[in-house]
Short mmCIF file of N, CA and C in Angstrom, two decimals:
data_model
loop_
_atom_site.label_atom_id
_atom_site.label_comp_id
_atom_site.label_asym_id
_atom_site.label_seq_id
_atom_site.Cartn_x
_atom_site.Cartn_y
_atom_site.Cartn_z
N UNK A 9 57.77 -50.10 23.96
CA UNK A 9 57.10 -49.30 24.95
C UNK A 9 56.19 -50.22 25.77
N UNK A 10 56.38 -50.14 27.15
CA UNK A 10 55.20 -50.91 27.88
C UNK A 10 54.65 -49.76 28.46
N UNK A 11 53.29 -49.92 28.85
CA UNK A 11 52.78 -49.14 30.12
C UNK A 11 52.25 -49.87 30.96
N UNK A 12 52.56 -49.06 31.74
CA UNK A 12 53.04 -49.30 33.59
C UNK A 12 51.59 -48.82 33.62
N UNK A 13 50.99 -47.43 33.77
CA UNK A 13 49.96 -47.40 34.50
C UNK A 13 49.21 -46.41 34.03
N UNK A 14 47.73 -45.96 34.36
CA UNK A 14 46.73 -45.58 34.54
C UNK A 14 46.22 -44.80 34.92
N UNK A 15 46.09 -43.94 35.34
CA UNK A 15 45.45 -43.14 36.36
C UNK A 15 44.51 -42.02 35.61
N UNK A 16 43.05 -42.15 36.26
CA UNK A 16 42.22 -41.20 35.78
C UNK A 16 41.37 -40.74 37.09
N UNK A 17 41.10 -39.70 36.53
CA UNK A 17 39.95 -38.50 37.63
C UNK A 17 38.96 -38.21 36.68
N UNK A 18 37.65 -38.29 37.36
CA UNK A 18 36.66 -38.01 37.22
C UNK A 18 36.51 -37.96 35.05
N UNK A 19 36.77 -39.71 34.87
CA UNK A 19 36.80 -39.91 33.34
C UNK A 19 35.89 -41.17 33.28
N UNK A 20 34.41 -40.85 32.76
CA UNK A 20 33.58 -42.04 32.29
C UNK A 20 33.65 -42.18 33.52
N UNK A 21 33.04 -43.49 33.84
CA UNK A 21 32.55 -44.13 34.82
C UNK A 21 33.55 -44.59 35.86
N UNK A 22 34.50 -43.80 36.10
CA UNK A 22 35.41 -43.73 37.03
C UNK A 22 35.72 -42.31 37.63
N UNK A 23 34.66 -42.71 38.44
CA UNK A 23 34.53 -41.81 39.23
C UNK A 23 35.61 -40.97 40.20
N UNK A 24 36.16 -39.90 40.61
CA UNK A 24 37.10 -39.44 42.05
C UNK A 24 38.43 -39.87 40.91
N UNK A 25 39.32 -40.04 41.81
CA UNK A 25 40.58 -40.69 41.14
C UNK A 25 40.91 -42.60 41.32
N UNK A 26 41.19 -43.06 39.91
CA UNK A 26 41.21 -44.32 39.77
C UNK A 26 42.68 -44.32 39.39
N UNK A 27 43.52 -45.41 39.98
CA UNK A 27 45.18 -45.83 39.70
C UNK A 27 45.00 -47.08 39.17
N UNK A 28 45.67 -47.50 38.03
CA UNK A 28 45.51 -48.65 37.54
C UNK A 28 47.13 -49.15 36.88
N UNK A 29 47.39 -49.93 37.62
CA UNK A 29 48.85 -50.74 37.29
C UNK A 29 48.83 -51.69 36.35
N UNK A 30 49.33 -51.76 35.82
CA UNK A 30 49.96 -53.10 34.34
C UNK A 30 51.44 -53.41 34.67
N UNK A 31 51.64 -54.55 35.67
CA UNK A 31 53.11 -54.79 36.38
C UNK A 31 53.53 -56.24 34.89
N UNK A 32 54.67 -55.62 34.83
CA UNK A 32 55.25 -56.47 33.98
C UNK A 32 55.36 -58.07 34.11
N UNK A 33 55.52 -58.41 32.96
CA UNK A 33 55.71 -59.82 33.19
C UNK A 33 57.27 -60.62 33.27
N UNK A 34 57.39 -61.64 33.69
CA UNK A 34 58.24 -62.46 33.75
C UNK A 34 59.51 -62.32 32.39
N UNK A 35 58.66 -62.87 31.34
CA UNK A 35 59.17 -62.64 30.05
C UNK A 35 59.87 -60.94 29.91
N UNK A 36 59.50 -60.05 30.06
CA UNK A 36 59.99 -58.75 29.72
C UNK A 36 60.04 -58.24 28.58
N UNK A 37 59.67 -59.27 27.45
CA UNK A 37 59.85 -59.08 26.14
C UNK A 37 58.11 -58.56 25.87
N UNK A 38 57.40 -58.60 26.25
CA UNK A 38 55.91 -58.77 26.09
C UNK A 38 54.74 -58.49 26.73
N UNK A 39 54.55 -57.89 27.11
CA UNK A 39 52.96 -57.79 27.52
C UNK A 39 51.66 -57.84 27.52
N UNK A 40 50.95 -58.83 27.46
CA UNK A 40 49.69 -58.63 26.97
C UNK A 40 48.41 -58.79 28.09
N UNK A 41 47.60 -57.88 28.42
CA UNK A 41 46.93 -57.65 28.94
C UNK A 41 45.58 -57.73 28.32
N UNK A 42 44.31 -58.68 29.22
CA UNK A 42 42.86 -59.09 28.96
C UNK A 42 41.77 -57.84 29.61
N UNK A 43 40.98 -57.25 29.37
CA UNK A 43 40.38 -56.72 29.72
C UNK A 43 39.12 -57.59 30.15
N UNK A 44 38.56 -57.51 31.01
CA UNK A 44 36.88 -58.48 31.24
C UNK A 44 35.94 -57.29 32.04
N UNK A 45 34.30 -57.91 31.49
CA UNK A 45 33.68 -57.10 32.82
C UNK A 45 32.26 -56.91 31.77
N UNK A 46 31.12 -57.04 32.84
CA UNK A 46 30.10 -56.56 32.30
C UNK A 46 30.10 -55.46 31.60
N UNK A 47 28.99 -55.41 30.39
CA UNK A 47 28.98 -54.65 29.83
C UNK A 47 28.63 -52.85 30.68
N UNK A 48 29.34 -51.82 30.38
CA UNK A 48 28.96 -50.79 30.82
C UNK A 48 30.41 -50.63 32.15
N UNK A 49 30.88 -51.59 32.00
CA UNK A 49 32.34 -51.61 33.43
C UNK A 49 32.89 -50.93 33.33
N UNK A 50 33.38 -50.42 32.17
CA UNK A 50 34.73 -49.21 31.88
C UNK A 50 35.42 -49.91 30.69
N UNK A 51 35.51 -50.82 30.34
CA UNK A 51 36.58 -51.50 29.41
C UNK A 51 37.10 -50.47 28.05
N UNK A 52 35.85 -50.06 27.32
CA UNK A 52 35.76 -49.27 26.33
C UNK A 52 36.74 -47.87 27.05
N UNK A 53 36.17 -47.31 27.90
CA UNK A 53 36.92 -46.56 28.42
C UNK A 53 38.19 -46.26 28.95
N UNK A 54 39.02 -47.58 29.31
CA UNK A 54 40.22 -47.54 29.50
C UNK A 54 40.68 -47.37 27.97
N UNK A 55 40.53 -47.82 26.99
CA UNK A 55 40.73 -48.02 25.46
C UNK A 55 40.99 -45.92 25.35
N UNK A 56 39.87 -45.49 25.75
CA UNK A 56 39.35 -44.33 24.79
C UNK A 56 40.49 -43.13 25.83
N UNK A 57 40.82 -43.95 27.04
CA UNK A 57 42.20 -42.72 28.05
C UNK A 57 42.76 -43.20 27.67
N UNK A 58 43.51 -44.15 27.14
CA UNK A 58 44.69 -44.05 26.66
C UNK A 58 45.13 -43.41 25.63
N UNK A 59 44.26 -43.57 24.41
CA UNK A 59 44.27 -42.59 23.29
C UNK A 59 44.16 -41.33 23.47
N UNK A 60 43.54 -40.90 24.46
CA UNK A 60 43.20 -39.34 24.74
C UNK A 60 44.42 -39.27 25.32
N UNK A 61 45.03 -39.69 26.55
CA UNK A 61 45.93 -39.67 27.30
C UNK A 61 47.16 -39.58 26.51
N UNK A 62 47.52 -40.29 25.55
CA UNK A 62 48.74 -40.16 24.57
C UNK A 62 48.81 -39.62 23.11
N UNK A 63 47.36 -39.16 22.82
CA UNK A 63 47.52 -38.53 21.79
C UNK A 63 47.06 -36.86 21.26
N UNK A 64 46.03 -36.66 22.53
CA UNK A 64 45.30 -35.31 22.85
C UNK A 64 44.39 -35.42 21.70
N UNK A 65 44.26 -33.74 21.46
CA UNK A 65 43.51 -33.42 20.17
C UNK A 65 44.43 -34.56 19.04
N UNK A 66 45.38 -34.92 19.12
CA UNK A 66 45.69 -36.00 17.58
C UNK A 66 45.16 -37.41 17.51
N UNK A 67 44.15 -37.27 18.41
CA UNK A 67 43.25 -38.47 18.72
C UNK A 67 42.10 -38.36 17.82
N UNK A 68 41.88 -37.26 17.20
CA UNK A 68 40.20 -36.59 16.87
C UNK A 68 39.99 -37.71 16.01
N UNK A 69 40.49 -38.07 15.18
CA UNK A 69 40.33 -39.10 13.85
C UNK A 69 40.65 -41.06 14.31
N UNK A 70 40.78 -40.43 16.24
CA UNK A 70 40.75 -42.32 16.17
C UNK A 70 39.53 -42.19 17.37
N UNK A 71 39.58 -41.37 18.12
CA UNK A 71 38.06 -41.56 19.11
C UNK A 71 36.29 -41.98 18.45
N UNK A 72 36.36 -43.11 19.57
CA UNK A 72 34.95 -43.51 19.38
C UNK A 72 33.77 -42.53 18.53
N UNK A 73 33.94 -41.63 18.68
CA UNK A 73 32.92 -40.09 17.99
C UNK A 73 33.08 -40.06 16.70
N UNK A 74 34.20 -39.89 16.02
CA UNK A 74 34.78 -39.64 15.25
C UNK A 74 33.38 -39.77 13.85
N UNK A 75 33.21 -40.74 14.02
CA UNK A 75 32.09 -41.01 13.07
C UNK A 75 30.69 -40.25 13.48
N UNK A 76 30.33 -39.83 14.16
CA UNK A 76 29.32 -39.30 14.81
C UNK A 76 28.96 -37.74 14.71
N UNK A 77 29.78 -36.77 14.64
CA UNK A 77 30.24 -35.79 14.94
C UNK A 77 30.80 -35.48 13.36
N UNK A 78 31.05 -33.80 12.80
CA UNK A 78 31.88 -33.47 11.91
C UNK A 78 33.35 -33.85 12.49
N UNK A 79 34.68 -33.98 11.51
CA UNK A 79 35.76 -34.48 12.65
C UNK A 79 36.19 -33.48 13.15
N UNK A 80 36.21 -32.15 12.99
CA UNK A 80 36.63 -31.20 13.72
C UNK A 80 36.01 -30.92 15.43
N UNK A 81 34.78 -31.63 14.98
CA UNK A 81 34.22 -31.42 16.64
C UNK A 81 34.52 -32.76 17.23
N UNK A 82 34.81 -33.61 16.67
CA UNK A 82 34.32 -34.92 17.34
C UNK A 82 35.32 -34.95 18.77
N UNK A 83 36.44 -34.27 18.69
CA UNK A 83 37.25 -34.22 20.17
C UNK A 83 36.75 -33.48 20.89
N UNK A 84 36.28 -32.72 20.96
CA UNK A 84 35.25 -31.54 22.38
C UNK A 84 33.99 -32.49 22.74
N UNK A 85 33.52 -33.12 21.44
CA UNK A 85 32.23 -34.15 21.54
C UNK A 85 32.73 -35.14 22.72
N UNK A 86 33.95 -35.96 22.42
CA UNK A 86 34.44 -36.96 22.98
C UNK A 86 34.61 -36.56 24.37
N UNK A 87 34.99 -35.38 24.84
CA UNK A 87 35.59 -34.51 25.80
C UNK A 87 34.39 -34.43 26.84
N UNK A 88 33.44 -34.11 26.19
CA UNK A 88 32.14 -33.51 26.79
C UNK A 88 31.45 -34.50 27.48
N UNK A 89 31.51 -36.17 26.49
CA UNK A 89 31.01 -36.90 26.69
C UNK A 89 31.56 -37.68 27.76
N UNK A 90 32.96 -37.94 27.95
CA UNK A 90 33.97 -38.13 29.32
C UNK A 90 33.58 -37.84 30.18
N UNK A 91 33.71 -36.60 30.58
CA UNK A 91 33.40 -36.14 32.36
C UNK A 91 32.24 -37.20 32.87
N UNK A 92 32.91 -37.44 34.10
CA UNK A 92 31.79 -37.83 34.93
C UNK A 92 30.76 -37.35 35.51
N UNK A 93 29.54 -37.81 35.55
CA UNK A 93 28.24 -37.28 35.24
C UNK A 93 27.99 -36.85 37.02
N UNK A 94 28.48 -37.51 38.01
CA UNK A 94 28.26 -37.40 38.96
C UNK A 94 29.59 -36.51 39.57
N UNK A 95 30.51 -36.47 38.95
CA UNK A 95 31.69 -35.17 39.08
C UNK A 95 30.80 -33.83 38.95
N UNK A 96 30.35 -33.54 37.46
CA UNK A 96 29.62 -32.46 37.28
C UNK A 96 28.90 -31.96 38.37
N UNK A 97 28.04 -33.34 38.28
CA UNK A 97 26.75 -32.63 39.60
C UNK A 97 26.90 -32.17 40.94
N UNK A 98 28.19 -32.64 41.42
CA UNK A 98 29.60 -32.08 42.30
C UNK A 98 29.75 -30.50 42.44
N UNK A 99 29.78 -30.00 41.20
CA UNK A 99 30.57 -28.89 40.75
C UNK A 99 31.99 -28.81 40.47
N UNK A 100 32.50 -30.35 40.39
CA UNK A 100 33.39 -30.13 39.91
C UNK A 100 33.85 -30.34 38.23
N UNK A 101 34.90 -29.45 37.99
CA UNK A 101 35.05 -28.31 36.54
C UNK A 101 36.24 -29.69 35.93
N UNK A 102 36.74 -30.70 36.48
CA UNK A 102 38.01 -31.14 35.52
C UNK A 102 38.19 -32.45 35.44
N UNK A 103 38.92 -32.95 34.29
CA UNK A 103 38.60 -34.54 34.26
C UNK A 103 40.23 -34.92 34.12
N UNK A 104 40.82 -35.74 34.69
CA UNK A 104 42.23 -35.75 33.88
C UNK A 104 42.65 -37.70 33.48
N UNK A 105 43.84 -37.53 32.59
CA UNK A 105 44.31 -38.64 32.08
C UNK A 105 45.48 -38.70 32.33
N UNK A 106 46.25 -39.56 32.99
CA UNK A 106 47.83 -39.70 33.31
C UNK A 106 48.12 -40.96 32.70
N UNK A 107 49.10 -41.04 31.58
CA UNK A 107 49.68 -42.76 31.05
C UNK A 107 51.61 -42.65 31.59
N UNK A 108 51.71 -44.14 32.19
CA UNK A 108 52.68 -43.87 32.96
C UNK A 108 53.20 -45.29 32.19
N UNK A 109 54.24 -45.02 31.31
CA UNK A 109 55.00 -46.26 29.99
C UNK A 109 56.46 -46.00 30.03
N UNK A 110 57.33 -47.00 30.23
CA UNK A 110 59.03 -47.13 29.86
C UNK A 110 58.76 -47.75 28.13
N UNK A 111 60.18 -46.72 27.63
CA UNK A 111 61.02 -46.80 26.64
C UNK A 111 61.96 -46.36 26.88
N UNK A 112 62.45 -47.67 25.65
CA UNK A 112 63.96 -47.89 25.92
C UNK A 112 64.73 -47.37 27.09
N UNK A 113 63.89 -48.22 28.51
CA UNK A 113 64.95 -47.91 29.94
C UNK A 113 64.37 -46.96 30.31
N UNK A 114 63.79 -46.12 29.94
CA UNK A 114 63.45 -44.47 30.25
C UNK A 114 62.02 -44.65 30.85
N UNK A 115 61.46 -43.78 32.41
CA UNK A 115 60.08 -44.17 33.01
C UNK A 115 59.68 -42.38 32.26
N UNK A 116 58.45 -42.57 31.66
CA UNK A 116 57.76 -40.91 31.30
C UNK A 116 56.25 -41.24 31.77
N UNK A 117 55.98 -40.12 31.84
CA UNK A 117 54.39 -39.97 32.51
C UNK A 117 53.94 -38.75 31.75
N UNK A 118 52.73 -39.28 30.26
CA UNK A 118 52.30 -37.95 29.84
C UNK A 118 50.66 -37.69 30.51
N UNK A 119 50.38 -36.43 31.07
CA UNK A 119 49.38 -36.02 32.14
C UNK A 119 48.72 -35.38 31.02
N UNK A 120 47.24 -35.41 31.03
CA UNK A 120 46.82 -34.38 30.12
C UNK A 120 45.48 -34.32 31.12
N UNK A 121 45.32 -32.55 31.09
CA UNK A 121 43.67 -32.64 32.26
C UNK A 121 42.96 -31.82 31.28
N UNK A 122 41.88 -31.48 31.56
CA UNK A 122 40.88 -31.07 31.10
C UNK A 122 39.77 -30.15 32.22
N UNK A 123 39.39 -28.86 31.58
CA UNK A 123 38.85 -28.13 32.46
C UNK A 123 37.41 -27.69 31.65
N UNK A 124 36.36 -27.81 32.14
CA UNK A 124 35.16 -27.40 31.99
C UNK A 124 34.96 -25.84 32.07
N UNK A 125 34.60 -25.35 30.78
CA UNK A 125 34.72 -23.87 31.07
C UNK A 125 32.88 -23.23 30.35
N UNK A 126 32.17 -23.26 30.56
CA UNK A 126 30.66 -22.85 30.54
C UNK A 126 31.01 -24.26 29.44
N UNK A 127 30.50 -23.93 28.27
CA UNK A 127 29.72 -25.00 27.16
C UNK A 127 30.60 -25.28 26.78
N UNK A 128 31.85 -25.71 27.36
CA UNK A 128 32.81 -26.43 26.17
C UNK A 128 34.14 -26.80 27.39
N UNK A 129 35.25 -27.47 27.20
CA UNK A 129 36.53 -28.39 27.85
C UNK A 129 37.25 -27.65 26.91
N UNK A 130 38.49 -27.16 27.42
CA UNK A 130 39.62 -26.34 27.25
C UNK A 130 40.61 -27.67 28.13
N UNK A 131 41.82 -27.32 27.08
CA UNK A 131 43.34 -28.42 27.78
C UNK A 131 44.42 -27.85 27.73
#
């Protein structure tokens, strides 16, 4: 499985909608990608959409929270803690995660959004 790409709305410190490409390499056999950037850049956060992005709620027991939180909450915790802070103050209600990865030959794109509904994110 490689992934191709990225794309988030109003997730952590990526603000509006962000597209983020991972173009293959030469080799084809391999990919490995460096993350860099002051602390507070997003790095952690690309880490924490992808897991959300490909695993949903079956993420609860690998998200950053996990330890923080009972584990039953720790995904609404994680959820809550996502939205962008300056989306909210917007009025806007939704945060989303798009991972865009080939296997075996095959291009899939799993989308997962998230909607702010009074005290709690519904998906």
């Amino acid at each position: 499985m490689f992934i191709e790409r990225l794309a988030l709305r109003n997730f952590r410190a990526y603000e509006g909608t962000v597209d983020i490409s991972f173009p293959r390499s030469r080799a084809k056999s391999r990919n490995v990608y460096l993350l860099g950037g002051e602390n507070g850049a997003g790095k952690t956060s690309l880490l924490l959409a992808l897991t959300l992005g490909l695993y949903g709620r079956g993420s609860e027991g690998l998200a950053y929270s996990a330890g923080r939180r009972r584990h039953e909450q720790a995904y609404v915790w994680t959820l809550e803690e996502s939205f962008n802070r300056a989306a909210a103050a917007r009025g806007e209600d939704s945060m989303s995660v798009t991972v865009g990865f080939e296997a075996h030959g095959d291009r899939f794109d799993v989308q997962r959004e998230w909607w702010f509904d009074g005290p709690s994110f519904i998906e």
